[in-house]
Coordinates of C-alpha atoms and ligand atoms in Angstrom, one line a residue:
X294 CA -13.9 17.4 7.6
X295 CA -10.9 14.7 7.5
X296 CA -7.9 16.1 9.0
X297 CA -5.3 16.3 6.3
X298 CA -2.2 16.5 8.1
X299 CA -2.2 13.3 9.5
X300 CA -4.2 11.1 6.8
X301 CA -2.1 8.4 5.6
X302 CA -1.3 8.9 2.1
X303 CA -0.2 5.3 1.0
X304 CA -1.6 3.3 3.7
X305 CA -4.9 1.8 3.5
X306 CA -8.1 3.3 5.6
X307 CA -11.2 3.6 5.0
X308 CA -13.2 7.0 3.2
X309 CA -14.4 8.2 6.7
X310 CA -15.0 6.9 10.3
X311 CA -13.4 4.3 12.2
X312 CA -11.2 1.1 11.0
X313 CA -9.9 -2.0 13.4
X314 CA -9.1 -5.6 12.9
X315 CA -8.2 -6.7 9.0
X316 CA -10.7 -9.6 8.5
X317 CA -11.0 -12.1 5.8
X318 CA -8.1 -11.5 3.7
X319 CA -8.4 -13.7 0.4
X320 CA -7.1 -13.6 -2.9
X321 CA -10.1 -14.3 -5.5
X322 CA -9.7 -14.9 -8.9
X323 CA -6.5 -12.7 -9.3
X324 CA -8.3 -9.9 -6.9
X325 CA -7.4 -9.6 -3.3
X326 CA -10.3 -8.6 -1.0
X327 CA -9.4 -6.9 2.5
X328 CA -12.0 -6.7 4.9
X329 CA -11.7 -5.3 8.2
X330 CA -13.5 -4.0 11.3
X331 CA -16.0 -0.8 10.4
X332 CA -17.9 1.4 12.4
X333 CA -19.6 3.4 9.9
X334 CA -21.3 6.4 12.4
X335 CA -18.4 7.6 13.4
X336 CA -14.8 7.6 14.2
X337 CA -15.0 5.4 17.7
X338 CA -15.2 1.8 18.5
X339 CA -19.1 0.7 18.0
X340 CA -21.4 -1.1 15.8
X341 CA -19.1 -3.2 14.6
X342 CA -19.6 -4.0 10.7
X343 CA -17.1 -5.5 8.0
X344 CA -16.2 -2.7 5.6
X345 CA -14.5 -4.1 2.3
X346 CA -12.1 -3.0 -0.3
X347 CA -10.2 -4.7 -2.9
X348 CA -7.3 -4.7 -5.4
X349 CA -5.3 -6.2 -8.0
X350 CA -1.9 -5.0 -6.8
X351 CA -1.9 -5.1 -2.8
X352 CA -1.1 -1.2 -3.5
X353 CA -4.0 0.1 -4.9
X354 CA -7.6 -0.5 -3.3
X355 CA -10.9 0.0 -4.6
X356 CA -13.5 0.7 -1.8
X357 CA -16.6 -2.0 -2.1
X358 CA -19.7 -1.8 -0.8
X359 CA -20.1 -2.9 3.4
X360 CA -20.1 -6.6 3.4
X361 CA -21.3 -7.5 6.7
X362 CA -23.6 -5.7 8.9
X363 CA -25.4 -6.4 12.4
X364 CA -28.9 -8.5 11.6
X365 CA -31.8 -6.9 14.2
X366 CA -32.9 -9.8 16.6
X367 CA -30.0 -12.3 14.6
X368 CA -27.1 -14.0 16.6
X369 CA -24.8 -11.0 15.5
X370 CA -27.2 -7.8 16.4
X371 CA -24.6 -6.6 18.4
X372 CA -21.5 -6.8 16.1
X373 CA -20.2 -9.0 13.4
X374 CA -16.3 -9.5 15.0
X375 CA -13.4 -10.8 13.2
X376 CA -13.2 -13.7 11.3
X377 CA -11.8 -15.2 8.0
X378 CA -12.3 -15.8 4.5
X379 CA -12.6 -19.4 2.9
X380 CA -13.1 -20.7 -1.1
X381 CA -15.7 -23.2 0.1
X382 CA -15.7 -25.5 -3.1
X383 CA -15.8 -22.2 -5.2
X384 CA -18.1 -20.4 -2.8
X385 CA -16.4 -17.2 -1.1
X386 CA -17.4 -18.1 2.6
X387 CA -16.8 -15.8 5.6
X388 CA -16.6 -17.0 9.0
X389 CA -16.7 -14.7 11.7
X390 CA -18.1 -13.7 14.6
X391 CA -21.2 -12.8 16.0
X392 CA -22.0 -10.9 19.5
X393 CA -23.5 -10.8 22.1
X394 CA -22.6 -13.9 23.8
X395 CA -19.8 -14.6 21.4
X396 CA -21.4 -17.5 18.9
X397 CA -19.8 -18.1 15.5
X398 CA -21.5 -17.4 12.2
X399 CA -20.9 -17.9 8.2
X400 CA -22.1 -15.9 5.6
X401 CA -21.6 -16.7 1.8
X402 CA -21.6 -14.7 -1.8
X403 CA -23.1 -15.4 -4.9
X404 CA -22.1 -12.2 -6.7
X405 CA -18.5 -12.8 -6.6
X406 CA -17.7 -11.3 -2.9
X407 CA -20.1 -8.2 -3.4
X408 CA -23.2 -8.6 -1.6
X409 CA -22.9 -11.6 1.1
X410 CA -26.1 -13.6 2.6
X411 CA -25.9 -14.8 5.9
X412 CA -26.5 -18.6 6.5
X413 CA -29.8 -19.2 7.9
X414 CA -28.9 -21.8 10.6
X415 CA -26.2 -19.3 12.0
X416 CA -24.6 -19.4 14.5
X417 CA -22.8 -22.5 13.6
X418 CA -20.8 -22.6 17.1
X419 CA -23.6 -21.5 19.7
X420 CA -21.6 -21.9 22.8
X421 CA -18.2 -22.5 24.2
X422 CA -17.1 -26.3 24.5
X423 CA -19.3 -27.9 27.8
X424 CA -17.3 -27.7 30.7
X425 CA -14.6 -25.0 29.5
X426 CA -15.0 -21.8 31.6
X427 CA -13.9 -19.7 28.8
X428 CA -12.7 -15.9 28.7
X429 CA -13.3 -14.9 25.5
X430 CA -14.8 -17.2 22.4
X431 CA -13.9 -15.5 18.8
X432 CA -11.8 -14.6 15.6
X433 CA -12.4 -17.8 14.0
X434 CA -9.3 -18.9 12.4
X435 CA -10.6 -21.5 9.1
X436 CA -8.0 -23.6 7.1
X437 CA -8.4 -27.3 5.1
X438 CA -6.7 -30.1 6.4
X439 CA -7.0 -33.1 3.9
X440 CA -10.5 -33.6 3.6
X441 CA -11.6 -31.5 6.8
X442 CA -11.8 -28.2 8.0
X443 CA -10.0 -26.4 11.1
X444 CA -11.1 -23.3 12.9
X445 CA -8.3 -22.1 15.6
X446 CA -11.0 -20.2 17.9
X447 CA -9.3 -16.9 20.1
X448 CA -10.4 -17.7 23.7
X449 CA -8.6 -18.1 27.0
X450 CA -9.2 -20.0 30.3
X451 CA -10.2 -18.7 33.8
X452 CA -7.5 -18.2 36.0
X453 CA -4.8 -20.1 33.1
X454 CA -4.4 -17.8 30.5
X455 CA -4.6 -17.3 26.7
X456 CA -5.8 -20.4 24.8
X457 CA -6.9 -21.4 21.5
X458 CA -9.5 -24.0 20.6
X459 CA -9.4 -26.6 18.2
X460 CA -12.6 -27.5 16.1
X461 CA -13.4 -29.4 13.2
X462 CA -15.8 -29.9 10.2
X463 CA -16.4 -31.0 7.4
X464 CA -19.0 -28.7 5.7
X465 CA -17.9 -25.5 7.9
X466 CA -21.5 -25.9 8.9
X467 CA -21.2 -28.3 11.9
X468 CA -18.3 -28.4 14.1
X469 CA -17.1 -30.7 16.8
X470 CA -14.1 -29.6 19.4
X471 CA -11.5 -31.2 19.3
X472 CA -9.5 -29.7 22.3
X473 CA -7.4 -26.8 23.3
X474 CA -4.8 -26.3 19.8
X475 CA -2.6 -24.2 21.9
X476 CA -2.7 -22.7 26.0
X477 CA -0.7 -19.8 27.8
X478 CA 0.0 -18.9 31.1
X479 CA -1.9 -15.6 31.9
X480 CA 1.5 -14.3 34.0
X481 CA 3.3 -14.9 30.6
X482 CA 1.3 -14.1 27.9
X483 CA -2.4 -12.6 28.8
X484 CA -5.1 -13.7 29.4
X485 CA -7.5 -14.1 25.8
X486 CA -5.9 -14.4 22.8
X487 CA -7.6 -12.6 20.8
X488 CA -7.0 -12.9 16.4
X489 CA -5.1 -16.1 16.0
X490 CA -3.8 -17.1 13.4
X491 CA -2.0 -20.7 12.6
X492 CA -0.4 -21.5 9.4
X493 CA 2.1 -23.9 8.0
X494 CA 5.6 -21.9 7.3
X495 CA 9.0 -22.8 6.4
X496 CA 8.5 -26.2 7.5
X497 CA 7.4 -25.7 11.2
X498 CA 4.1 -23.8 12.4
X499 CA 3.2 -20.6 13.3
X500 CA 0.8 -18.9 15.4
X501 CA 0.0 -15.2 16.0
X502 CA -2.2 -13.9 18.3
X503 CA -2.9 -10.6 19.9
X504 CA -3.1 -11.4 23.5
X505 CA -5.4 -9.4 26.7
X506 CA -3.6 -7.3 28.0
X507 CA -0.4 -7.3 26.3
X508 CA -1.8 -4.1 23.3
X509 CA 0.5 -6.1 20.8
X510 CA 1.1 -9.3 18.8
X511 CA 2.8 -11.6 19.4
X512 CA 4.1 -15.1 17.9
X513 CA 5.3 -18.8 18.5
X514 CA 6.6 -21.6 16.0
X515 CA 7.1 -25.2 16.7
X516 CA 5.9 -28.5 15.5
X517 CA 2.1 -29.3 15.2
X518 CA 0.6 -33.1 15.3
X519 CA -2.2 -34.4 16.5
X520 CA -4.0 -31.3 16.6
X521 CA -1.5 -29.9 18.7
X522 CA 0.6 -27.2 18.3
X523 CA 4.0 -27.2 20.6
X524 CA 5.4 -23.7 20.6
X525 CA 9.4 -23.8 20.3
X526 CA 10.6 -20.0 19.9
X527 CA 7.9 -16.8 21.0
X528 CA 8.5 -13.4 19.4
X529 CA 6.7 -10.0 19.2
X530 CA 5.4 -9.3 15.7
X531 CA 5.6 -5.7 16.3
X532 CA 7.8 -3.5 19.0
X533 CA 6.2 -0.1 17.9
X534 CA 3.1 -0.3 20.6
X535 CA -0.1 0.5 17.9
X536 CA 0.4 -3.3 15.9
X537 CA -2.6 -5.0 16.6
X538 CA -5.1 -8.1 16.0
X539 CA -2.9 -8.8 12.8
X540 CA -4.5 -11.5 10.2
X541 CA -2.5 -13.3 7.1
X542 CA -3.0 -13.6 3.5
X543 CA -2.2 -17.0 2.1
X544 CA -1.3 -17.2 -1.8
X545 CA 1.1 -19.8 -3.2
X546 CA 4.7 -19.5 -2.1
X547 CA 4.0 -16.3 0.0
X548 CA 2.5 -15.4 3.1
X549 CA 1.6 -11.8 3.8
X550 CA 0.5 -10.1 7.4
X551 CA -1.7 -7.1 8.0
X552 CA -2.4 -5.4 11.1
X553 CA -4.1 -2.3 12.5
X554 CA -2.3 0.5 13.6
X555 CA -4.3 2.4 16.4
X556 CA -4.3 5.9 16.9
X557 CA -1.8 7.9 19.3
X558 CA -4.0 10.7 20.3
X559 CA -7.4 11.2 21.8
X560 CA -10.5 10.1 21.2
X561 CA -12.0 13.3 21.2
X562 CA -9.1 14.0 18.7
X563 CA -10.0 10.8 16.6
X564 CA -13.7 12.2 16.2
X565 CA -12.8 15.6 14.8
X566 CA -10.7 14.1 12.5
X567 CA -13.5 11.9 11.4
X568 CA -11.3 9.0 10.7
X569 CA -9.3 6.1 13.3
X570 CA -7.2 3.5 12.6
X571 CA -5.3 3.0 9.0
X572 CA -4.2 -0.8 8.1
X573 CA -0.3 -1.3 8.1
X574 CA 1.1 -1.8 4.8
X575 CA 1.9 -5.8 3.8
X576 CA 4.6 -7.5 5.0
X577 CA 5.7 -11.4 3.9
X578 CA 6.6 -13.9 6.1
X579 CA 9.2 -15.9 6.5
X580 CA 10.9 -18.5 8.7
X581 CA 15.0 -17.9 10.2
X582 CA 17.6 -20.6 10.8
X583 CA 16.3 -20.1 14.4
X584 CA 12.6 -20.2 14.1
X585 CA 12.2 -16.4 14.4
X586 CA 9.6 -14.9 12.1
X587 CA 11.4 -12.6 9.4
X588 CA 9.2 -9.8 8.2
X589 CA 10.1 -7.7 4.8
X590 CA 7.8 -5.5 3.3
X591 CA 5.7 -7.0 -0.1
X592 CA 8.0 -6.4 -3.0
X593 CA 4.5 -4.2 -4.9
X594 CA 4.8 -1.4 -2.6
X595 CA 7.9 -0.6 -4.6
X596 CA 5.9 0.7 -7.6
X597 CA 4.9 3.6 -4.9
X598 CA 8.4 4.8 -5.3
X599 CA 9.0 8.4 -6.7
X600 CA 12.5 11.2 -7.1
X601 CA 15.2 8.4 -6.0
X602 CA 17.9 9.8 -4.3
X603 CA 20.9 8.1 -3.3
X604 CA 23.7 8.6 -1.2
X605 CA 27.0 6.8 -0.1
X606 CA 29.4 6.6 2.6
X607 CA 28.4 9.3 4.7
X608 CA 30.9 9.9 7.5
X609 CA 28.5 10.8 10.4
X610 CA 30.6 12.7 13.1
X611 CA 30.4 12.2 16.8
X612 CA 27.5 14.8 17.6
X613 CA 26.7 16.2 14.5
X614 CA 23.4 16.3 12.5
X615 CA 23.6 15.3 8.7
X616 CA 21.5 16.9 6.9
X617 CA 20.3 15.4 3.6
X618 CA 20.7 18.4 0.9
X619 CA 17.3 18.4 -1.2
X620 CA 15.7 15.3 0.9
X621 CA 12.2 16.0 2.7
X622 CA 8.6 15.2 3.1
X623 CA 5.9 13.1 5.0
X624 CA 5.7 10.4 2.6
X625 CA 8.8 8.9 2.3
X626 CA 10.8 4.9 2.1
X627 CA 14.2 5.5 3.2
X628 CA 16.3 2.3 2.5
X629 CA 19.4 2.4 5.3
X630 CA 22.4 0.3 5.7
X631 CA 24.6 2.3 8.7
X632 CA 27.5 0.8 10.1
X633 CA 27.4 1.6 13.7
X634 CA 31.3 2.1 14.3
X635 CA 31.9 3.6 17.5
X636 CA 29.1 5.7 18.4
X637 CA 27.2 4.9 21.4
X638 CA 23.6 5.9 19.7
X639 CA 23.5 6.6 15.7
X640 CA 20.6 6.6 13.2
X641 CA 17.8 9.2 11.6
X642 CA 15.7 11.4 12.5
X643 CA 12.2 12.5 10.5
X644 CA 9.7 14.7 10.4
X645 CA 12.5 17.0 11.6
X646 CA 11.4 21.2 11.3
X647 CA 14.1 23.0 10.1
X648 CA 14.9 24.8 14.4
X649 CA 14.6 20.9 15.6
X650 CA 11.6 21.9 17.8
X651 CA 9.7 18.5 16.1
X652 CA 11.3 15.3 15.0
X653 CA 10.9 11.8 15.6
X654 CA 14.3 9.6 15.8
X655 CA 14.8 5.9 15.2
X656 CA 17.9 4.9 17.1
X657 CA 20.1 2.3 17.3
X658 CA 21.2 2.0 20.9
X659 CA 24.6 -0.1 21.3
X660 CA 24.7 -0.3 24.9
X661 CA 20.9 -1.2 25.6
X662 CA 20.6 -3.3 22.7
X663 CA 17.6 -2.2 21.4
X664 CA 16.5 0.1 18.2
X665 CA 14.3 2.7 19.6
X666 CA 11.6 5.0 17.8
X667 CA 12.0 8.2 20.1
X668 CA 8.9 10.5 20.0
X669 CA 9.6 12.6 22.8
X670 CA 9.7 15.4 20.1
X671 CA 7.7 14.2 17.7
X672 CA 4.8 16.7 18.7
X673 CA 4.6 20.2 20.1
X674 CA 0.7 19.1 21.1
X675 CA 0.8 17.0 24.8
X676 CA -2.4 15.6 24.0
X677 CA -0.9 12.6 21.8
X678 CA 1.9 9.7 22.3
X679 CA 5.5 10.8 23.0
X680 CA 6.7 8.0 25.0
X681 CA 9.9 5.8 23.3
X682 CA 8.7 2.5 21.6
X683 CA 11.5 -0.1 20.5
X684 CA 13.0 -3.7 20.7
X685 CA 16.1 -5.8 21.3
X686 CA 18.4 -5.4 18.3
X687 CA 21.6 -6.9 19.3
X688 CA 23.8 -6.3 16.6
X689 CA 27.0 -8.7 16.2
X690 CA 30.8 -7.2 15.5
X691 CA 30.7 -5.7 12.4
X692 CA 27.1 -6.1 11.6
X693 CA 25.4 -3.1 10.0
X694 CA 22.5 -1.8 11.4
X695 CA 19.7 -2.4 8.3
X696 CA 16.7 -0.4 8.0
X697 CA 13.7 0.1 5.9
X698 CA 11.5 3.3 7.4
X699 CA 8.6 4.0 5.8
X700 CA 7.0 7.3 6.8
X701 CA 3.4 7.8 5.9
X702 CA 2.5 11.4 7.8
X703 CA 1.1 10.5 11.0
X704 CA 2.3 6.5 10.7
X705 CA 6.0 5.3 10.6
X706 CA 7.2 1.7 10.1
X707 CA 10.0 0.5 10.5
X708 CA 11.7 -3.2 9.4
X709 CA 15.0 -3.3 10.7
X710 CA 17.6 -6.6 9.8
X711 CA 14.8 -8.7 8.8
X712 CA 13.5 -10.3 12.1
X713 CA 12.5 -6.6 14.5
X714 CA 9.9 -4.3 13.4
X715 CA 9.1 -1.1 15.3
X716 CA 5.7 1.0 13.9
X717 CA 4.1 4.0 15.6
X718 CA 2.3 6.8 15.0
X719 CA 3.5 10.6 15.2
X720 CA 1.6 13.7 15.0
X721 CA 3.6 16.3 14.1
X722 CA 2.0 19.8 14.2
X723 CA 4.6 22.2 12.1
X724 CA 3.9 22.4 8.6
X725 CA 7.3 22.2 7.7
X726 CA 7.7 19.1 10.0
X727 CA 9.7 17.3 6.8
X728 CA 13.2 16.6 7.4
X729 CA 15.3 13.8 7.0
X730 CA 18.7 13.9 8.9
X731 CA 21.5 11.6 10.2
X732 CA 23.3 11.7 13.5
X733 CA 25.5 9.9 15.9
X734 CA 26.3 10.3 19.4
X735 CA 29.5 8.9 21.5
X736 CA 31.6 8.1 18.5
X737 CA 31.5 7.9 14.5
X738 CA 29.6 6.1 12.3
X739 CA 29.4 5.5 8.9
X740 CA 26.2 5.3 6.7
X741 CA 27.4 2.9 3.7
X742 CA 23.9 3.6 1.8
X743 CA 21.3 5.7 1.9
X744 CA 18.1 5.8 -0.5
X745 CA 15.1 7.8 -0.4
X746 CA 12.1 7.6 -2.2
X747 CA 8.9 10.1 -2.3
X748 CA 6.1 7.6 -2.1
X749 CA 3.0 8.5 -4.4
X750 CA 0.0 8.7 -2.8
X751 CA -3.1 5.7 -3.4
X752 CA -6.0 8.0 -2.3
Ligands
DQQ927 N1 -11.6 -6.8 17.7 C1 -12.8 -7.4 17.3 C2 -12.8 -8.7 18.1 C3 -11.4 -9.0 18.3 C4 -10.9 -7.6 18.6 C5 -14.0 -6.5 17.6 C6 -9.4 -7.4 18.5 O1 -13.4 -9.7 17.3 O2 -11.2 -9.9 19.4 O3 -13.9 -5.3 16.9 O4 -9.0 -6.1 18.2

């Protein structure tokens, strides 16, 4: 029953049925435990439980039992949203929340994360702050400040925009607001902000949140004091248009990001596959000279890597197609460094069938500025996404264009000179839809290095 040829084979998803938001990421006693947005009767939106899976090498997960699951006539009967994972004195706590109205709850494990009892006095956040006419009231963000905790709450204000709210406790069982932590204007950037998440990094702050309507993440850093956070640089955390609702991983000296990757195609599509949504693989964090948020992917997924193949100093002629002798597949890293020389547009196309009637391209384009992943051929089938997705890439004189693609069948990611990433999904519908080539357009270019790996499959 689960469509094949566009299952992710190194990305995570769950056995069957639908997949959103990554929830209470935690690393417990040397595991890491990924939880995430679960609708287990069927492959749409609904129901919302937190499905669970775990591993010891952020490559490899182990699928564990459901952890959370709507209570009958309880404060979450009609879903158990996002929310986050705490060590509350050396009790695994989840905070999340609970619908309908939006009302925050905890639930706690004794078992070492397996089964998880809900706290009896939920919902420890019954109602918005009085007076605040509030949009949207969820996706509690938890983190210890000396001897309190925070919660960043996802909300927004009528008629202002995108906010989140401040709270704090100090048993995560009672809560008092302390104010607004951060607020947008609607015109600028949506109207709830839904997913934040607000972290120390690199000596400044950070918050990410997935703002209504935007469809993508986006980020601020600045200074925070006084439980206030003053935004200094904004960015987008993703360019490729399926990133979403993204939620960190804290471990000492690293910070990881996860997001969900939506689907490109119908929903009708989505049920006869009997699977949506697949979890983006995990990329660290880290802090420019400028404040922008630099994303690499983790060093583990590296141990995916199969059949290297290297090439050098590829002269790629204006209007010609490179092929790569002996290079193909769905399930592929290719490691990038191309030197854009004159050409006007230069980089790769994948998932390329041998007559060029399917491929996708990622493409540096000089004169816009922008790397774009181009998907008007990506399918023969019109019943899926073919429209461009990219971002500003501006590179300077003599700067090489740097890219690290990773191609997962119907998901491709791309990182591209550290601070722009660009991932989308592609649904291909030729079996031998599993080229690799190079090209440039306008002028030459020169592709200094070229790897390629076949990435093993973790299902
Ligand atoms: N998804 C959850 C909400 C959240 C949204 C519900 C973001 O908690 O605001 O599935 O994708």
């Amino acid at each position: 029953m689960l469509d094949q040829r566009h299952r992710p084979r190194y990305h995570f998803l769950p056995p069957a049925n639908w997949m959103n938001d990554p929830n209470g990421l935690i690393q417990w006693q040397g595991v890491y435990h990924l939880f995430y947005q679960h609708n287990p009767h069927g492959a749409f939106w609904g129901t919302m439980h937190w499905g669970h899976a775990a591993s010891r090498d952020l490559v490899h997960w182990e699928h564990w039992p459901i952890a959370l699951a709507p209570t009958p006539g309880g404060p979450d009967a009609d879903g158990c949203f996002s929310g986050c994972a705490v060590d509350d004195g050396g009790v695994p706590t989840l905070v999340y929340t609970g619908v309908s109205p939006e009302v925050q709850c905890l639930a706690t494990s004794r078992d070492g994360l397996r089964t998880w009892q809900k706290h009896p006095a939920n919902p420890v956040i019954a109602a918005p702050p009085p007076g605040l006419s509030v949009t949207g009231f969820r996706d509690p963000c938890v983190w210890r400040e000396g001897n309190d905790w925070l919660m960043a709450l996802g909300s927004g204000l009528e008629g202002m925009g995108g906010a989140v709210l401040l709270y704090r406790s100090a048993d995560l069982r009672h809560w008092d607001y302390l104010g607004p932590l951060c607020t947008g204007r609607e015109e600028e950037t949506g109207a709830v902000w839904e997913c934040p998440n607000f972290f120390a990094l690199g000596g400044r702050h950070a918050l990410i949140t997935s703002p209504i309507p935007l469809r993508r993440a986006i980020y601020f850093t600045g200074r925070y004091a006084e439980h206030r956070f003053t935004p200094a640089v904004q960015g987008t955390v993703d360019w490729g248009g399926c990133y979403y609702a993204p939620q960190i991983l804290r471990e000492a000296g690293r910070t990881l990001l996860f997001g969900w990757l939506w689907e490109g195609r119908s929903p009708e599509a989505q049920q006869a596959a009997g699977w949506a949504g697949v979890m983006s693989l995990p990329r660290a964090l880290s802090l420019t000279a400028d404040g922008q948020l630099a994303f690499a992917p983790a060093l583990e997924l590296q141990a995916l890597r199969r059949e290297p193949r290297h090439f050098a100093a590829l002269d790629l002629a204006p209007g010609a197609e490179t092929m790569l002798p002996g290079v193909s597949g769905d399930s592929l890293e290719i490691a990038l460094e191309l030197d854009p020389g004159e050409a006007l547009t230069c980089g790769l196309r994948l998932l390329c069938t041998p007559d060029g009637s399917e491929e996708a391209g990622i493409v540096y384009d000089r004169a816009g500025g922008q790397l774009l992943i181009d998907r008007a051929r990506s399918s023969l089938s019109d019943g899926v996404e073919r429209e461009a997705r990219g971002g500003p890439l501006a590179l300077t004189p003599g700067e090489a264009l740097r890219l690290r693609v990773f191609v997962d069948r119907s998901v491709v990611e791309v990182f591209a000179n550290e601070t722009l990433c660009i991932t989308s999904r592609v649904y291909p519908t030729q079996a031998d839809a599993m080229g690799v080539r190079l090209f440039a357009q306008g002028g030459g270019a020169k592709a200094w290095s070229l790897d390629v790996w076949q990435m093993a499959p973790i299902h």
